XYZ file of C-alpha atoms in Angstrom:
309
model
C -9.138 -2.507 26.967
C -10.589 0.782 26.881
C -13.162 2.201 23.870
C -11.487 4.972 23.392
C -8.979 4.700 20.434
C -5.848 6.188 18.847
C -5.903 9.258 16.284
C -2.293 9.127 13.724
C -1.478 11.916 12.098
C 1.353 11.841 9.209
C 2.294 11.574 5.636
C 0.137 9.829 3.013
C 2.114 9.332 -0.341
C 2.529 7.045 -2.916
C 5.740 4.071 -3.002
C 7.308 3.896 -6.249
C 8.647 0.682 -5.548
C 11.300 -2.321 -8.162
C 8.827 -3.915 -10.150
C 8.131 -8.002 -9.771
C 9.017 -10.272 -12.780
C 8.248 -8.492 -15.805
C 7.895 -4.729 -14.481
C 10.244 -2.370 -14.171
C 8.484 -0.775 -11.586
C 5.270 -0.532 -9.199
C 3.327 1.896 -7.616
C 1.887 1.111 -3.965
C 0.167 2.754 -1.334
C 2.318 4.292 1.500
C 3.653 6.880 3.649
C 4.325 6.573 7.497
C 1.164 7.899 8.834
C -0.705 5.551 6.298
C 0.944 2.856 6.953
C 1.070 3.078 10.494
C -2.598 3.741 10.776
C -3.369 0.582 8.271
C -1.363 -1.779 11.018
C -3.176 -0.334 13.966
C -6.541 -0.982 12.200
C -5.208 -4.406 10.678
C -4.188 -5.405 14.616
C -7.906 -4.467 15.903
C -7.256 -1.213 16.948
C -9.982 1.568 16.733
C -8.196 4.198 14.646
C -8.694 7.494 13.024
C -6.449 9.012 10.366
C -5.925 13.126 10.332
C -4.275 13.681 7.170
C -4.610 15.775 3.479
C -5.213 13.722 0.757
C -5.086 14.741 -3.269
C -8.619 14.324 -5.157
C -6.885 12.674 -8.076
C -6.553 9.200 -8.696
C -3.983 8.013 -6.158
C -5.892 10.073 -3.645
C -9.055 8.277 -4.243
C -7.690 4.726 -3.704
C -6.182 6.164 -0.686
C -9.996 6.593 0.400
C -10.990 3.461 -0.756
C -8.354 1.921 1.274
C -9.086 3.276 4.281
C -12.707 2.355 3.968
C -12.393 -0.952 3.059
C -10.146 -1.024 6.543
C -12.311 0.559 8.451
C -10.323 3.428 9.377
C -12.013 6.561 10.643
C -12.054 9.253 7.603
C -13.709 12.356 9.752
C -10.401 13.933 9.841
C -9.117 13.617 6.299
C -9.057 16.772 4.480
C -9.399 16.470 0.670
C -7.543 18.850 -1.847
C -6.606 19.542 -5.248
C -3.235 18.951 -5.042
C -1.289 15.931 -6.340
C -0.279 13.109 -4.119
C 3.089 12.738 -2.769
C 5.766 10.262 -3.644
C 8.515 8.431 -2.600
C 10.704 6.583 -5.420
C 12.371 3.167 -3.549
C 15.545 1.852 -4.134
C 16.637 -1.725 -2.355
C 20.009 -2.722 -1.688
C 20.982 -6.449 -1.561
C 19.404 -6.604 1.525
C 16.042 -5.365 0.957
C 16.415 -2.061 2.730
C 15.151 0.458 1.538
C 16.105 4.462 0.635
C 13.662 6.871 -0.798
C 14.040 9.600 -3.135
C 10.920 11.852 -2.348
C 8.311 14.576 -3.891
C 6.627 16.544 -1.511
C 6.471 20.413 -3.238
C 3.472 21.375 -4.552
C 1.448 18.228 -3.483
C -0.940 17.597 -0.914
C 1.794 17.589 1.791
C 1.779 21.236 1.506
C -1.856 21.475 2.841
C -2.585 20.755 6.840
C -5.029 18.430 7.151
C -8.782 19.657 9.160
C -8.265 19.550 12.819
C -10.489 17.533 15.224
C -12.433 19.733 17.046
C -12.457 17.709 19.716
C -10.124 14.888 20.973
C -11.913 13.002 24.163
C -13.163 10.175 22.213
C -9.470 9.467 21.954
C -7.113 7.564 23.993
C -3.548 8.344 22.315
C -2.551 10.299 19.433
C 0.912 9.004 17.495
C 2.025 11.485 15.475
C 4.998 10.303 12.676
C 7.636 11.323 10.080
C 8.700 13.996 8.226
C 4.769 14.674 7.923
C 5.075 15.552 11.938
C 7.943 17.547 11.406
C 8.557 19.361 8.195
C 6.609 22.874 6.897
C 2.909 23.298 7.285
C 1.986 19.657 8.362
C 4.518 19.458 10.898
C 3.386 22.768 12.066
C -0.362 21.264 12.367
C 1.301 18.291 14.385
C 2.936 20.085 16.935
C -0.454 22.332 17.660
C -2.700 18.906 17.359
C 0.396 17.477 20.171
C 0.131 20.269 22.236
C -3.960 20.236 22.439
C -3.604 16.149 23.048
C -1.004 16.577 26.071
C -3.570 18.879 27.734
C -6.227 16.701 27.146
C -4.971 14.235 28.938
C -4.211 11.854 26.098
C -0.526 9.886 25.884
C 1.381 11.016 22.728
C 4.063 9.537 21.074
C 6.240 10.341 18.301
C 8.560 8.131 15.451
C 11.239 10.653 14.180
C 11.491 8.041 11.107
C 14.013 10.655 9.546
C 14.572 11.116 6.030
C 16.996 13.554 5.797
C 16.714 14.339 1.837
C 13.546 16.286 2.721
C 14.494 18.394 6.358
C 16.339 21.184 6.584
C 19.424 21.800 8.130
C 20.200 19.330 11.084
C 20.209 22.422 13.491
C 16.879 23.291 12.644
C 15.948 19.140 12.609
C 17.224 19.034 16.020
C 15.072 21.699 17.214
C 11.726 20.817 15.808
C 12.030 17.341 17.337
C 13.480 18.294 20.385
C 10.204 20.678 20.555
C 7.901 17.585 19.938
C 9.607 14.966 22.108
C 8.507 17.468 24.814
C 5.023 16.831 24.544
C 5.898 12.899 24.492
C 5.115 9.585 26.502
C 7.309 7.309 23.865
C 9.546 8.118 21.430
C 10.209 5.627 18.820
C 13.546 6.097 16.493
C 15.654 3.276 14.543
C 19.344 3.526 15.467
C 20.143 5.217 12.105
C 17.663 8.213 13.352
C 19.513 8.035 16.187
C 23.302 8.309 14.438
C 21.703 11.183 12.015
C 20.309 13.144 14.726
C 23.525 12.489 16.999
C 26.391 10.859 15.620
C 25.920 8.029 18.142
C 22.664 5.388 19.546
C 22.605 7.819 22.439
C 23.281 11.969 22.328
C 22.860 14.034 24.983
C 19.176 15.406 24.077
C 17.729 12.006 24.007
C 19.259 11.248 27.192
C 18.068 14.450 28.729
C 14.881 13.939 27.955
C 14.949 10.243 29.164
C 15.646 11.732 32.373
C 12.590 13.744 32.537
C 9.997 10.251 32.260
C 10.003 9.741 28.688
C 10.270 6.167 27.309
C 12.295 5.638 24.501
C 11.489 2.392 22.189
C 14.750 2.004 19.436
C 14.754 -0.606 16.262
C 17.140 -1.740 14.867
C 16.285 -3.836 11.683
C 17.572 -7.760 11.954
C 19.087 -7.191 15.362
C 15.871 -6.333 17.111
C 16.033 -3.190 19.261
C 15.031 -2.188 22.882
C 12.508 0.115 25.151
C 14.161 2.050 27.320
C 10.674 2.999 30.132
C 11.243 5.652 32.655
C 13.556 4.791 35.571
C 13.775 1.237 34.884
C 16.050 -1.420 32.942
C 16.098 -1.839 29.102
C 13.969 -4.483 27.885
C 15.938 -5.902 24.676
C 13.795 -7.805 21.786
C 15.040 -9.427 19.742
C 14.039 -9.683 15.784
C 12.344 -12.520 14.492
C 14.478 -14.619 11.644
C 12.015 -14.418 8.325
C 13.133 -14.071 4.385
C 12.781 -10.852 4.121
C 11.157 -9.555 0.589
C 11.957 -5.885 1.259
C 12.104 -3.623 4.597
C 9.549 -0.885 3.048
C 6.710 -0.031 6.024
C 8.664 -2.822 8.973
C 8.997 0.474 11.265
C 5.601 1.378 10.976
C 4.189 -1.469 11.135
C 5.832 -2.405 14.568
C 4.618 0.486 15.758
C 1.164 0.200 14.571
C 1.227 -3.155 16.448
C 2.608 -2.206 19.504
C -0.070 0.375 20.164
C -2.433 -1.305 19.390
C -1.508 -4.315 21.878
C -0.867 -1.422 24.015
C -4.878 -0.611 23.238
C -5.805 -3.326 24.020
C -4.560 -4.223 27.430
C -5.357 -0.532 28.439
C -1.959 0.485 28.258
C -2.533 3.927 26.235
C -3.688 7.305 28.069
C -2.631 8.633 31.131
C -1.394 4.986 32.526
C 1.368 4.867 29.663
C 4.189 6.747 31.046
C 4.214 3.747 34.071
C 3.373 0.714 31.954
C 4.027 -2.696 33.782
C 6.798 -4.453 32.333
C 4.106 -7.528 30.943
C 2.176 -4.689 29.311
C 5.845 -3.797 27.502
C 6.760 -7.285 26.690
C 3.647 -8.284 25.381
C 3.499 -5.292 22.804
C 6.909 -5.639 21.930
C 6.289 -9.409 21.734
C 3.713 -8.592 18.935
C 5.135 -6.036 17.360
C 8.144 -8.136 16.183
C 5.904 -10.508 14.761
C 4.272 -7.816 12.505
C 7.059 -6.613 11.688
C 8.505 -9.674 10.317
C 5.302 -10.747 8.591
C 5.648 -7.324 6.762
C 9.006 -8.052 5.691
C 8.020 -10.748 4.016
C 5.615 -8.856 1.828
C 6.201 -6.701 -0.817
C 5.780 -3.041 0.456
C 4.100 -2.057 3.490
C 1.322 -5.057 4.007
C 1.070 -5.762 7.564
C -0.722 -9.059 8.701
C -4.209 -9.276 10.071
C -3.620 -10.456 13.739
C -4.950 -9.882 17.052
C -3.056 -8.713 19.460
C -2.333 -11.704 23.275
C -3.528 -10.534 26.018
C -0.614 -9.443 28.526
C -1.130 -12.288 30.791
C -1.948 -14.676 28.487
């Protein structure tokens, strides 16, 4: 375990989400960064949060949220601004689709830089908040400062294609950021938007030169795909599923922060041992599940096994 711990930068907004019994509709915290950064710090995780946040009243239960979770605030840049949204429909399933509102609200301003990264292991950058406009802008200088400070990086492309530009343009921007990668998390529907198929040329291209590749893909599980060595499938773990809102996030959360703590993050993650890889994925399935059965993104407290236990 090292003390060093993990700095996530992306989108905090607010999940308009179907109302319970009685409501037509609710409004919970979310956004990929947030939720990402709430899992790592609900797993045991040391984690900071880089992000702008809106001084109204969304904004300041966003702060009270991430101090009553202990998550590190240094970073978070406040503004007057609105807060974000992201309006969610579910289909039969519980899979969700969002409907977003990003222009004119705190999205629009880049959150304060850290002045200096060594007390960090790993930064995860996420989302459309890593990739679009001004904040993705911020990301890719914040990803280019971490890779030459020595810290592992890794990216979820999470892609929402209502709010990027044209796929061109998409294509670019993350194959820009994948550069400065150790792991690249995407679902398979990234995947088919970026691609038309699980596996276009870019990704495999930059496969070849030692990324790792870690793909979901909701009930059926997914697989990691390390550097030079055979996939390692997972599969998903069989749980009524409330709605799907925050499950990619939240496995991620979890597997870095297993990754944490067995000392898998830094300069060692681009040759993980295959124990270090089960156990997170392992974990993270379990999260993710426990989130499913939640409404919104509500990951479980949990620490993460030890890789050999």
């Amino acid at each position: 375990m090292t003390g060093k711990g993990v700095l996530v930068y992306g989108e905090a907004l607010v999940d308009i989400v179907p109302g319970r019994a009685g409501h037509e509709h609710e409004t919970v915290l979310g956004g990929s960064g947030f939720n990402t950064a709430l899992a790592l710090a609900r797993c045991g995780a040391p984690v900071a949060y880089n992000v702008s946040l809106s001084q109204d009243g969304h904004g300041q239960l966003f702060v009270q949220r991430l101090t009553e979770e202990g998550i590190d605030q240094r970073f978070v840049g406040i503004c007057e601004a609105p807060t974000p949204s992201a309006t969610a429909s579910l289909d039969a399933d519980g899979a969700a689709t969002y409907r977003f509102s990003l222009n004119g609200t705190a999205f629009d301003t880049a959150p304060p830089a850290p002045a200096d990264l060594d007390e960090f292991a790993h930064l995860h950058v996420t989302s459309f908040g890593a990739t679009l406009g001004t904040s993705g802008q911020a990301a890719l200088a914040l990803m280019r400062r971490a890779r030459a400070a020595g810290l592992s990086v890794s990216y979820d492309l999470n892609i929402r294609p209502a709010v990027l530009p044209a796929l061109e343009d998409v294509r670019h921007a993350i194959a820009e950021r994948a550069a400065l990668c150790d792991l690249l998390k995407c679902s398979t529907d990234d995947a088919r938007t970026l691609h038309g198929t699980e596996f276009g040329y870019p990704l495999a291209r930059w496969l070849a030169h030692g990324g790792q590749l870690l793909v979901t893909d909701g009930e059926k599980g997914g697989y990691l795909l390390p550097f030079r060595r055979e996939p390692m499938v997972f599969p998903a773990l069989a749980q009524e599923v409330v709605d799907t809102i925050g499950a990619g996030d939240s496995f991620m959360g979890a597997f870095l922060a297993s990754l944490w703590r067995n000392g898998g993050l830094g300069p060692v993650m681009r040759n993980l041992p295959n124990e270090l890889c089960a156990a997170a994925l392992g974990f993270a399935v379990v999260v993710a599940a426990e989130n499913c059965a939640q409404q919104g993104c509500n990951p479980p407290r949990l620490d993460p096994p030890s890789a050999h236990d």
